Amino acid sequence: MGREEQRALVRRVRESLIGELETLYRRAFDAIGTDDLGEGGVARLTQLLLRSRDGAITPLQEEIEAPLITRAPGEQAP
């Protein structure tokens, strides 16, 4: 498998993970709304879930959006 194919595969895996995490968090948010936790409990759990989601998904998205560096600065092109 060539370098470009590996990068494409890694990107697809990351995108798939993001999709799975989004589904998981959506279900968790929906579940919070169905439980009788009171406004304070719902607010605290929602805030925790938002922070957790951000911590889980943001690094995956940043890696996908990061520019591709193919050689070190100052290195001569082949």
C-alpha positions as CSV (number, residue, x, y, z in Angstrom):
1,M,0.0,0.0,0.0
2,G,1.4,3.3,-1.0
3,R,1.8,6.4,1.1
4,E,-1.2,8.2,-0.4
5,E,-3.4,5.2,0.0
6,Q,-2.4,4.9,3.7
7,R,-3.2,8.6,4.3
8,A,-6.6,8.2,2.6
9,L,-7.3,5.1,4.7
10,V,-6.3,6.8,7.9
11,R,-8.5,9.8,6.9
12,R,-11.5,7.5,6.3
13,V,-11.0,5.8,9.7
14,R,-10.9,9.1,11.4
15,E,-14.0,10.3,9.7
16,S,-15.8,7.1,10.6
17,L,-14.8,7.4,14.2
18,I,-16.1,11.0,14.2
19,G,-19.4,9.8,12.8
20,E,-19.7,7.0,15.5
21,L,-18.8,9.5,18.2
22,E,-21.4,12.0,17.0
23,T,-24.0,9.2,17.0
24,L,-23.1,8.2,20.5
25,Y,-23.2,11.7,21.9
26,R,-26.5,12.4,20.1
27,R,-28.0,9.4,21.9
28,A,-26.6,10.5,25.2
29,F,-28.1,14.0,24.8
30,D,-31.5,12.5,23.9
31,A,-31.3,10.2,26.9
32,I,-30.7,13.2,29.2
33,G,-33.9,14.8,28.0
34,T,-36.0,11.7,28.8
35,D,-34.8,11.3,32.4
36,D,-36.3,13.2,35.3
37,L,-33.1,14.8,36.5
38,G,-34.3,18.3,37.2
39,E,-33.0,21.4,35.5
40,G,-29.7,21.6,37.4
41,G,-28.9,17.9,36.8
42,V,-29.6,18.2,33.1
43,A,-27.5,21.4,32.8
44,R,-24.5,19.8,34.6
45,L,-24.7,16.6,32.5
46,T,-25.1,18.5,29.3
47,Q,-22.1,20.6,30.1
48,L,-20.0,17.5,30.9
49,L,-21.1,15.8,27.7
50,L,-20.3,18.9,25.6
51,R,-16.8,19.0,27.1
52,S,-16.3,15.3,26.6
53,R,-17.5,15.5,23.0
54,D,-15.2,18.4,22.3
55,G,-12.2,16.5,23.8
56,A,-13.0,13.4,21.8
57,I,-13.9,14.8,18.4
58,T,-11.8,18.0,18.1
59,P,-8.4,16.2,17.9
60,L,-9.7,13.9,15.2
61,Q,-11.1,16.8,13.2
62,E,-7.9,18.9,13.6
63,E,-5.8,16.1,12.3
64,I,-8.0,15.7,9.2
65,E,-7.9,19.5,8.6
66,A,-4.1,19.8,9.2
67,P,-2.0,20.7,6.2
68,L,0.1,17.9,4.8
69,I,3.8,18.4,5.4
70,T,5.8,16.2,3.0
71,R,9.3,17.3,3.9
72,A,11.1,19.1,6.7
73,P,11.8,22.9,6.3
74,G,15.0,23.5,4.4
75,E,15.0,20.0,2.9
76,Q,15.6,20.0,-0.8
77,A,12.9,18.6,-3.1
78,P,13.9,15.4,-4.9
